[in-house]
CHARMM-style PDB file with segment names, atoms N, HN, CA, C and O in Angstrom:
ATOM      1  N   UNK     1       0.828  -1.190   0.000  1.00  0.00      PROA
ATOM      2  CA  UNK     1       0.000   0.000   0.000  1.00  0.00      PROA
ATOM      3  C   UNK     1       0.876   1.260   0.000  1.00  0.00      PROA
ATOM      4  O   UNK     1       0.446   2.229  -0.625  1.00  0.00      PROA
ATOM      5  N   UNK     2       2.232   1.371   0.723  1.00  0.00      PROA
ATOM      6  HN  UNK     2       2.581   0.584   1.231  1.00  0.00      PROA
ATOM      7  CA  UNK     2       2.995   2.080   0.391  1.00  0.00      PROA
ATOM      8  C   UNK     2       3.369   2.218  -0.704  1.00  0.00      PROA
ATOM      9  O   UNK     2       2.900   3.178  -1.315  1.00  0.00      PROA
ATOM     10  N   UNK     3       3.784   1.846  -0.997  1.00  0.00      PROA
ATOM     11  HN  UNK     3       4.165   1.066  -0.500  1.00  0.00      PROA
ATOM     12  CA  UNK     3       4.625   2.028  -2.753  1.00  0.00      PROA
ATOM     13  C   UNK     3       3.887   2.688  -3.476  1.00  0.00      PROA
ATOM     14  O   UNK     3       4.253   3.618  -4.196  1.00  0.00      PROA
ATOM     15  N   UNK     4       2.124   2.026  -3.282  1.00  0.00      PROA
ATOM     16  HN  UNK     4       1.827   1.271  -2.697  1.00  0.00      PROA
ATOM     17  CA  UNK     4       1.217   2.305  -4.162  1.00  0.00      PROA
ATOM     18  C   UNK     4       0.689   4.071  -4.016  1.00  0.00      PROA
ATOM     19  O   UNK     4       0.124   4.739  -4.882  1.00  0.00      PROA
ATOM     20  N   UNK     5       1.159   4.554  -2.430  1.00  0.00      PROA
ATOM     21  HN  UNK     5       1.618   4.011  -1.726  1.00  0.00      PROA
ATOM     22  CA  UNK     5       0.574   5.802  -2.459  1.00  0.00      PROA
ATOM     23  C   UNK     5       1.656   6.546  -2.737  1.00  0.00      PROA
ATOM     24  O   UNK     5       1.428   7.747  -2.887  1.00  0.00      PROA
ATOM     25  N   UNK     6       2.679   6.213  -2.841  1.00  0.00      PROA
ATOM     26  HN  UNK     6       2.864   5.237  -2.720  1.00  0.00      PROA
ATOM     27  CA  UNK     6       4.196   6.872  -3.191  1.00  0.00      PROA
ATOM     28  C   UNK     6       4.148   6.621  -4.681  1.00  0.00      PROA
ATOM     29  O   UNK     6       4.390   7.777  -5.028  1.00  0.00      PROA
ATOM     30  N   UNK     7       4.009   5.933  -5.857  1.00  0.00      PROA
ATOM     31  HN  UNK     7       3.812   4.994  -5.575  1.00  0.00      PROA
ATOM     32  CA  UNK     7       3.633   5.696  -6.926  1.00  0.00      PROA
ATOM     33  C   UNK     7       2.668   6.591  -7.655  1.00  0.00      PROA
ATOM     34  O   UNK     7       2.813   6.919  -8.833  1.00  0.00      PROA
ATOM     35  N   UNK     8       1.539   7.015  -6.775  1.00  0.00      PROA
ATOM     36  HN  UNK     8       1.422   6.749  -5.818  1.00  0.00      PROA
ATOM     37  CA  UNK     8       0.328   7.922  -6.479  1.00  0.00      PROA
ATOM     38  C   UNK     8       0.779   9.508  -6.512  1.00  0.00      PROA
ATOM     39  O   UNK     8       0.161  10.290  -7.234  1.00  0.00      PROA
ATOM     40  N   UNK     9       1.729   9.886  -5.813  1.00  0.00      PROA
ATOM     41  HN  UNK     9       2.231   9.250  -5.227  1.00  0.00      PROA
ATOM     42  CA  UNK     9       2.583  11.238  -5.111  1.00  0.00      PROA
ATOM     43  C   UNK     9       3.478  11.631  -6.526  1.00  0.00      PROA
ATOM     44  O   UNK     9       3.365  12.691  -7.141  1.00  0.00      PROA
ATOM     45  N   UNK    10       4.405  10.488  -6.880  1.00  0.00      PROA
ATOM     46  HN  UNK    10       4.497   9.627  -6.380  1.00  0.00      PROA
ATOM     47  CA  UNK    10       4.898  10.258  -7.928  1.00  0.00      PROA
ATOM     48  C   UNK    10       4.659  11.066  -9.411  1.00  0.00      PROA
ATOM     49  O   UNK    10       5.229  11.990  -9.992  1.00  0.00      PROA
ATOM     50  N   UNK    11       3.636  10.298  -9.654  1.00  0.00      PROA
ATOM     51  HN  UNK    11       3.173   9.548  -9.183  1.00  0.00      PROA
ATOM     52  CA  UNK    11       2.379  11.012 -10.765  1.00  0.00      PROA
ATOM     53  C   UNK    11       2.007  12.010 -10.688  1.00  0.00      PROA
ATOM     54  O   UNK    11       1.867  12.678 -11.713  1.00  0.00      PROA
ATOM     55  N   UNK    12       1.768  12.398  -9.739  1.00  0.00      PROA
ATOM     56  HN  UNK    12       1.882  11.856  -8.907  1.00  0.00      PROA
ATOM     57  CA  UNK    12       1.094  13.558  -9.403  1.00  0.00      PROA
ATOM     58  C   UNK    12       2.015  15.112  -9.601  1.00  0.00      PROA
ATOM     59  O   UNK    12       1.840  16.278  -9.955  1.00  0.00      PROA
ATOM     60  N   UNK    13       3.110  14.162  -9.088  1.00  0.00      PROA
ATOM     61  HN  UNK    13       3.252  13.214  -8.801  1.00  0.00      PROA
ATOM     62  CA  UNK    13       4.069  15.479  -9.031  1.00  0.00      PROA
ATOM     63  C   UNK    13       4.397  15.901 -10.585  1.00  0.00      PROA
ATOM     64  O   UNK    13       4.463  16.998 -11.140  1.00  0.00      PROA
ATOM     65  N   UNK    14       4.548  14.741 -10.981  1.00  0.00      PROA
ATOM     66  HN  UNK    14       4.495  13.850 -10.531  1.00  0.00      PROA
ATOM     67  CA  UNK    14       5.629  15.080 -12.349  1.00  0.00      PROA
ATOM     68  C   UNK    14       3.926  15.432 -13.880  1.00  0.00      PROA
ATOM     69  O   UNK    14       4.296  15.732 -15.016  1.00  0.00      PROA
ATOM     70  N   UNK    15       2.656  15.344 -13.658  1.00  0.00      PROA
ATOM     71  HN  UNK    15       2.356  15.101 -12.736  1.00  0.00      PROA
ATOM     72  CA  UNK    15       1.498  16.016 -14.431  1.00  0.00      PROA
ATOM     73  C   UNK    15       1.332  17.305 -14.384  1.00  0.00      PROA
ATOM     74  O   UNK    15       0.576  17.895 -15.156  1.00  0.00      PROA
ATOM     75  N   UNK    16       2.183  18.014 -13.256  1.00  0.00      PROA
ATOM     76  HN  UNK    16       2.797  17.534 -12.629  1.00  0.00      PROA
ATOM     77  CA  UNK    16       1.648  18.964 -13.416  1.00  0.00      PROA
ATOM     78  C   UNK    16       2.600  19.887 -14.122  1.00  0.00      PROA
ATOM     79  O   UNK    16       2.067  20.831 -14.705  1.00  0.00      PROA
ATOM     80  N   UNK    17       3.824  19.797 -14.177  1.00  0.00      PROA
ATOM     81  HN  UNK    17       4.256  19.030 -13.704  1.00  0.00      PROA
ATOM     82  CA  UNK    17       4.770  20.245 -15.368  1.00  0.00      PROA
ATOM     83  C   UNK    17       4.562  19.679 -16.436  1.00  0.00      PROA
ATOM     84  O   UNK    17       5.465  19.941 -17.230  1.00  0.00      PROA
ATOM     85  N   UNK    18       3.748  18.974 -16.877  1.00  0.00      PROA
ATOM     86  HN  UNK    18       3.014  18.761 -16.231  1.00  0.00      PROA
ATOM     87  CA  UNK    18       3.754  18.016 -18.388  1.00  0.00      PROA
ATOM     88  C   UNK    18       2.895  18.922 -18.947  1.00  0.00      PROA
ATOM     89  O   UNK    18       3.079  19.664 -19.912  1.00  0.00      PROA
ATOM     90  N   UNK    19       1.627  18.740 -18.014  1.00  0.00      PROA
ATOM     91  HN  UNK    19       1.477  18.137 -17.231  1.00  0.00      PROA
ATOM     92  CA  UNK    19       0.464  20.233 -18.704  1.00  0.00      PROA
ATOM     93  C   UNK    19       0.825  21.441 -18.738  1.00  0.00      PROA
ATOM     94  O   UNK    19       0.251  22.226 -19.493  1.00  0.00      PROA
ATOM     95  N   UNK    20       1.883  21.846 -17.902  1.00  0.00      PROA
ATOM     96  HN  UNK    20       2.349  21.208 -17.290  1.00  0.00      PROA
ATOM     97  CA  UNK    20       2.015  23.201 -18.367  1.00  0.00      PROA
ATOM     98  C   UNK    20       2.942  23.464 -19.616  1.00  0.00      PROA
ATOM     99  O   UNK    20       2.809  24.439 -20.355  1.00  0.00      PROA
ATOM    100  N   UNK    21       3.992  22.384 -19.779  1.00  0.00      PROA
ATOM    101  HN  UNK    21       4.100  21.592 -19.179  1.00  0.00      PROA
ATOM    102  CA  UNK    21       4.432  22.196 -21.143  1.00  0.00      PROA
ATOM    103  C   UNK    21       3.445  22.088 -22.331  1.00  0.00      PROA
ATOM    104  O   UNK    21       3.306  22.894 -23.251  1.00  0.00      PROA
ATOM    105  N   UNK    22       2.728  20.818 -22.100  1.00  0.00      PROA
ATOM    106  HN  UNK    22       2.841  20.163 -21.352  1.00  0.00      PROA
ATOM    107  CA  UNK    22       1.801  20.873 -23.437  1.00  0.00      PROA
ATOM    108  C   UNK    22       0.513  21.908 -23.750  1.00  0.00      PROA
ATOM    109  O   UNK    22      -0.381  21.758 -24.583  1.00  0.00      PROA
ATOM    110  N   UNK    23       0.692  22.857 -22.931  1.00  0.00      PROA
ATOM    111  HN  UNK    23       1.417  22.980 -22.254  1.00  0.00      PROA
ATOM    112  CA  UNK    23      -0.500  23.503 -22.836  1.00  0.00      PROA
ATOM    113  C   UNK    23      -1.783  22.918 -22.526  1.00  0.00      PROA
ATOM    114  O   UNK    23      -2.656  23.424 -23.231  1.00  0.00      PROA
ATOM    115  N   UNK    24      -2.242  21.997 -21.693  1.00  0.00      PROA
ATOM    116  HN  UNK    24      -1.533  21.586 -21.120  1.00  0.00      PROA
ATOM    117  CA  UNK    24      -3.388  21.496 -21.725  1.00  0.00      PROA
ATOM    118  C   UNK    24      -4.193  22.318 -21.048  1.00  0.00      PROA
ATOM    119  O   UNK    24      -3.585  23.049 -20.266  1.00  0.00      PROA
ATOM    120  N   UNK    25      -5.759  22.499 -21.089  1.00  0.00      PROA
ATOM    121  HN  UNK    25      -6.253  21.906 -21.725  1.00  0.00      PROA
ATOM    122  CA  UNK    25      -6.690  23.188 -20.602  1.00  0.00      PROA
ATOM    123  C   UNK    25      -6.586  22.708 -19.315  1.00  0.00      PROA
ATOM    124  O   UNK    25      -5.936  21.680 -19.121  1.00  0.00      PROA
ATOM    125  N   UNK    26      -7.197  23.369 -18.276  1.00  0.00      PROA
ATOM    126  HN  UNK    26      -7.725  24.203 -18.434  1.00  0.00      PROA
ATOM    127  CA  UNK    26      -6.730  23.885 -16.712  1.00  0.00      PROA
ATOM    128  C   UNK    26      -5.550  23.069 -15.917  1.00  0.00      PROA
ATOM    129  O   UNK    26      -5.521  22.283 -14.970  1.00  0.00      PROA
ATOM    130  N   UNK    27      -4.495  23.730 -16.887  1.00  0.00      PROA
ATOM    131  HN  UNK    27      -4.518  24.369 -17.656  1.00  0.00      PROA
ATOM    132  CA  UNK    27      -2.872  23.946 -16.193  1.00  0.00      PROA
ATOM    133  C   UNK    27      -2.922  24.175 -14.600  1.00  0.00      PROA
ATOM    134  O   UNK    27      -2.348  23.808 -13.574  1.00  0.00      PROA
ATOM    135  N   UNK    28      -3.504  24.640 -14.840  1.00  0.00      PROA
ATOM    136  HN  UNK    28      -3.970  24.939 -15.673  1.00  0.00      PROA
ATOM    137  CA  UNK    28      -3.128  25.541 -12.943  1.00  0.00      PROA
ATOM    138  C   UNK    28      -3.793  24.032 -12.168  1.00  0.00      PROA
ATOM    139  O   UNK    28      -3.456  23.543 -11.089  1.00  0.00      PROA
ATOM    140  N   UNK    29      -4.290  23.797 -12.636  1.00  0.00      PROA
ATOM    141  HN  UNK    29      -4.564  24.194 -13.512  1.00  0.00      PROA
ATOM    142  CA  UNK    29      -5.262  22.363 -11.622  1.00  0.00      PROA
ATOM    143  C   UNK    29      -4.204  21.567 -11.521  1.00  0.00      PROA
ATOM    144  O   UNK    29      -3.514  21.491 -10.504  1.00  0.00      PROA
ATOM    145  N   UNK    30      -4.040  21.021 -12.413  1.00  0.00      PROA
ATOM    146  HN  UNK    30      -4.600  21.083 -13.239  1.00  0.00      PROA
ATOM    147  CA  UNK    30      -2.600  20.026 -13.270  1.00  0.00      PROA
ATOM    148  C   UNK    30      -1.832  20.439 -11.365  1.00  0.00      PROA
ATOM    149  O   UNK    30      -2.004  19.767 -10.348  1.00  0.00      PROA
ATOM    150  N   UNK    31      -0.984  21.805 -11.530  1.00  0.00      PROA
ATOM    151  HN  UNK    31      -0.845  22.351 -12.356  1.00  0.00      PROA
ATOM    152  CA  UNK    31      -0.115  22.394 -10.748  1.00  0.00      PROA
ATOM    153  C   UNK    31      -0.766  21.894  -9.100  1.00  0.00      PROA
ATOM    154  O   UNK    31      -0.106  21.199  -8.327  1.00  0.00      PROA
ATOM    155  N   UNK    32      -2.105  22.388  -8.809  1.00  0.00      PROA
ATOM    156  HN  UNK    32      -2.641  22.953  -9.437  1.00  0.00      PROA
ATOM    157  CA  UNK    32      -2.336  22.277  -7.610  1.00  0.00      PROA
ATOM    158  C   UNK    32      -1.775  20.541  -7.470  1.00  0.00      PROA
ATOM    159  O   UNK    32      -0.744  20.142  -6.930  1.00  0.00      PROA
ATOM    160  N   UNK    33      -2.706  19.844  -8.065  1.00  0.00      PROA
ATOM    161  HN  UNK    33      -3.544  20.169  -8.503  1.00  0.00      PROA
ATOM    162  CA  UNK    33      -1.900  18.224  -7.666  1.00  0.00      PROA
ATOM    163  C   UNK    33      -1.057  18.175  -7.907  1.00  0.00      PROA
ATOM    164  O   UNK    33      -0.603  17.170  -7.361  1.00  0.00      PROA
ATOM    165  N   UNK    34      -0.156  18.750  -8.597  1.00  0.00      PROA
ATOM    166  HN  UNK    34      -0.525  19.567  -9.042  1.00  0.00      PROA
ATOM    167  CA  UNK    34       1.493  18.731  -8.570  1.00  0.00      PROA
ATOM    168  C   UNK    34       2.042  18.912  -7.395  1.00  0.00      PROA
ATOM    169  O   UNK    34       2.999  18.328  -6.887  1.00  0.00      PROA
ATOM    170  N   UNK    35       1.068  20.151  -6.803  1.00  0.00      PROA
ATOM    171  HN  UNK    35       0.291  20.626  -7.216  1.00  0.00      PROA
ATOM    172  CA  UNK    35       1.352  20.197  -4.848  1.00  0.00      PROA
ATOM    173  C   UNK    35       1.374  19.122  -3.710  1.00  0.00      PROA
ATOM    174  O   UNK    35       1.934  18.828  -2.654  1.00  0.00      PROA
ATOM    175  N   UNK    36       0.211  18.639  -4.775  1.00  0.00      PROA
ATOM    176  HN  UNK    36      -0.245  18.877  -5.633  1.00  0.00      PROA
ATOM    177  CA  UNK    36      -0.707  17.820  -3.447  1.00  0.00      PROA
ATOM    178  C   UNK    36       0.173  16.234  -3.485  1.00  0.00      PROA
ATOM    179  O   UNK    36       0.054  15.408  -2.579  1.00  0.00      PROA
ATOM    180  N   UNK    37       0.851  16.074  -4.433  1.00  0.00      PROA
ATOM    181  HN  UNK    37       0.948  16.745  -5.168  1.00  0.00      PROA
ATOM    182  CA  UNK    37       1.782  14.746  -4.958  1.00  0.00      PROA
ATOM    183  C   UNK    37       2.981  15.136  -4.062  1.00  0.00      PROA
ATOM    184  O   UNK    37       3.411  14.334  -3.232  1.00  0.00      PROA
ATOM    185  N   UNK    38       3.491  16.296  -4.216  1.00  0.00      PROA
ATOM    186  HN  UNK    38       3.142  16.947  -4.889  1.00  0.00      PROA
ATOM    187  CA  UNK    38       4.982  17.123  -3.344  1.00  0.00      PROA
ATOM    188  C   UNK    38       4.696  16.261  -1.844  1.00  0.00      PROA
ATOM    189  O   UNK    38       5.419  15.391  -1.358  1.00  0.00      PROA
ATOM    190  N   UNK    39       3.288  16.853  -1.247  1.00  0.00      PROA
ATOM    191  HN  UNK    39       2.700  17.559  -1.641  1.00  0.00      PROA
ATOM    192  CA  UNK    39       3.066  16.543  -0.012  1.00  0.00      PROA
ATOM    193  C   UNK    39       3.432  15.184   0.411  1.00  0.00      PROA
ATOM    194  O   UNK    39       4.363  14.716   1.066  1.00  0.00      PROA
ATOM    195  N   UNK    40       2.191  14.608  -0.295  1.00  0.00      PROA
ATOM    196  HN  UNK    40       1.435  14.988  -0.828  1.00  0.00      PROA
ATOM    197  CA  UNK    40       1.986  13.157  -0.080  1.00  0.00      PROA
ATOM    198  C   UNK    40       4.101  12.488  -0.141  1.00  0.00      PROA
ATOM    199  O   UNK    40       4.447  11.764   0.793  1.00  0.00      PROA
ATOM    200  N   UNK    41       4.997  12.783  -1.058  1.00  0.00      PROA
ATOM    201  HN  UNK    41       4.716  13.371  -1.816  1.00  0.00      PROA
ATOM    202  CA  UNK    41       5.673  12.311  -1.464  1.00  0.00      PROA
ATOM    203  C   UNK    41       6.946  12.818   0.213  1.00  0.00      PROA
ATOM    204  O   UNK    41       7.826  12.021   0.537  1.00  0.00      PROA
ATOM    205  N   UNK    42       6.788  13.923   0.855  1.00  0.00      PROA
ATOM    206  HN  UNK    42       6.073  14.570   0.591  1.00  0.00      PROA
ATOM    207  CA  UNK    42       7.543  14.621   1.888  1.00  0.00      PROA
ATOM    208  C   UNK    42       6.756  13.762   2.876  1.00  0.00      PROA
ATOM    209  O   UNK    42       7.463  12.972   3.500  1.00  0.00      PROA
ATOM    210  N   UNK    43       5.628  13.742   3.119  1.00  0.00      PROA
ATOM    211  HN  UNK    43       5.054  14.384   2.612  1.00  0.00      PROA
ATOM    212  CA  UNK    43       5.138  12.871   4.168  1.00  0.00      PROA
ATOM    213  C   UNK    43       5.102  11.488   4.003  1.00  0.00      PROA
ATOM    214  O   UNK    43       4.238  11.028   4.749  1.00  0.00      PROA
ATOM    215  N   UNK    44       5.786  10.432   3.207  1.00  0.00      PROA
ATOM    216  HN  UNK    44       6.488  10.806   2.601  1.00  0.00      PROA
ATOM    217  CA  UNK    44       5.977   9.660   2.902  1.00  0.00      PROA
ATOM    218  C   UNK    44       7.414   9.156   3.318  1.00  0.00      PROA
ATOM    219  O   UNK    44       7.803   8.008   3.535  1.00  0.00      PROA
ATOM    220  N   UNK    45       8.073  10.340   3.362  1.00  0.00      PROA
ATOM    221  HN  UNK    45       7.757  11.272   3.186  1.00  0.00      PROA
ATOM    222  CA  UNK    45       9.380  10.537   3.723  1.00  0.00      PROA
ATOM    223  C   UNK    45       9.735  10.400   5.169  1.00  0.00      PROA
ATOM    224  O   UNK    45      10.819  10.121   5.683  1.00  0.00      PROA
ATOM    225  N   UNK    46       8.367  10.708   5.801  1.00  0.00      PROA
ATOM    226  HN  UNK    46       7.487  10.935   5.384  1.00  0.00      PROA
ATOM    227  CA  UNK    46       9.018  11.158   7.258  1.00  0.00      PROA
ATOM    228  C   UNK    46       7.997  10.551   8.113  1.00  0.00      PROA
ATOM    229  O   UNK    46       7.677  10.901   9.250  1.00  0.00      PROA
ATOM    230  N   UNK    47       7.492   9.514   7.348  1.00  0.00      PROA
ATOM    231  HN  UNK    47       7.752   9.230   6.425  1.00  0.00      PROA
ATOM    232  CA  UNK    47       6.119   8.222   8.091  1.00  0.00      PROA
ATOM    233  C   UNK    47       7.319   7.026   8.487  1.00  0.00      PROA
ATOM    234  O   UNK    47       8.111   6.919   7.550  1.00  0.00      PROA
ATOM    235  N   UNK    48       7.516   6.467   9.191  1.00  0.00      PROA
ATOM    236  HN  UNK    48       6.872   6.554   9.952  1.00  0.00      PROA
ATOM    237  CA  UNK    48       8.240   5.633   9.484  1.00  0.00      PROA
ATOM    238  C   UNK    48       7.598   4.207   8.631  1.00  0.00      PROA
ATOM    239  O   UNK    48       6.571   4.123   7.957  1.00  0.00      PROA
ATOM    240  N   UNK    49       8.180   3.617   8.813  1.00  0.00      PROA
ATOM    241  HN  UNK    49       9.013   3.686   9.361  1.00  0.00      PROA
ATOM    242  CA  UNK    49       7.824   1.688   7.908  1.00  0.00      PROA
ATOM    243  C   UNK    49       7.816   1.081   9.609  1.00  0.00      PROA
ATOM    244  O   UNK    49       8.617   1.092  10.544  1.00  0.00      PROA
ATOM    245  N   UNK    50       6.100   0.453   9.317  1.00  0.00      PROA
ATOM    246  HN  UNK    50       5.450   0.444   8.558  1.00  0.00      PROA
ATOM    247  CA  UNK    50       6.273  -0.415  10.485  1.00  0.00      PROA
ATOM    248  C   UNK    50       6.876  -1.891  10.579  1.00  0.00      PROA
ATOM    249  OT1 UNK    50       6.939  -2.464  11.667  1.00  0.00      PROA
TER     250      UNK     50
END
């Protein structure tokens, strides 16, 4: 389930520079989950493995 939400964070991060490259219609959205992937991917970082 880890991997899978780090896999999740992953994606997230790296769509939202792709749309603003290709110009796709609502870029800025693209960007916010580009945030919300950052997060998930820093708090992923600092969750310990039980």
């Amino acid at each position: 389930m880890r991997r899978a939400i780090l896999i999740l964070g992953i994606c997230l991060f790296i769509a939202g520079p792709i749309a603003k490259i290709y110009h796709l219609n609502h870029g800025n959205s693209y960007m916010i989950a580009s945030g919300l992937g950052l997060i998930v991917i820093t708090a992923m970082a600092f969750v310990k493995k039980k």
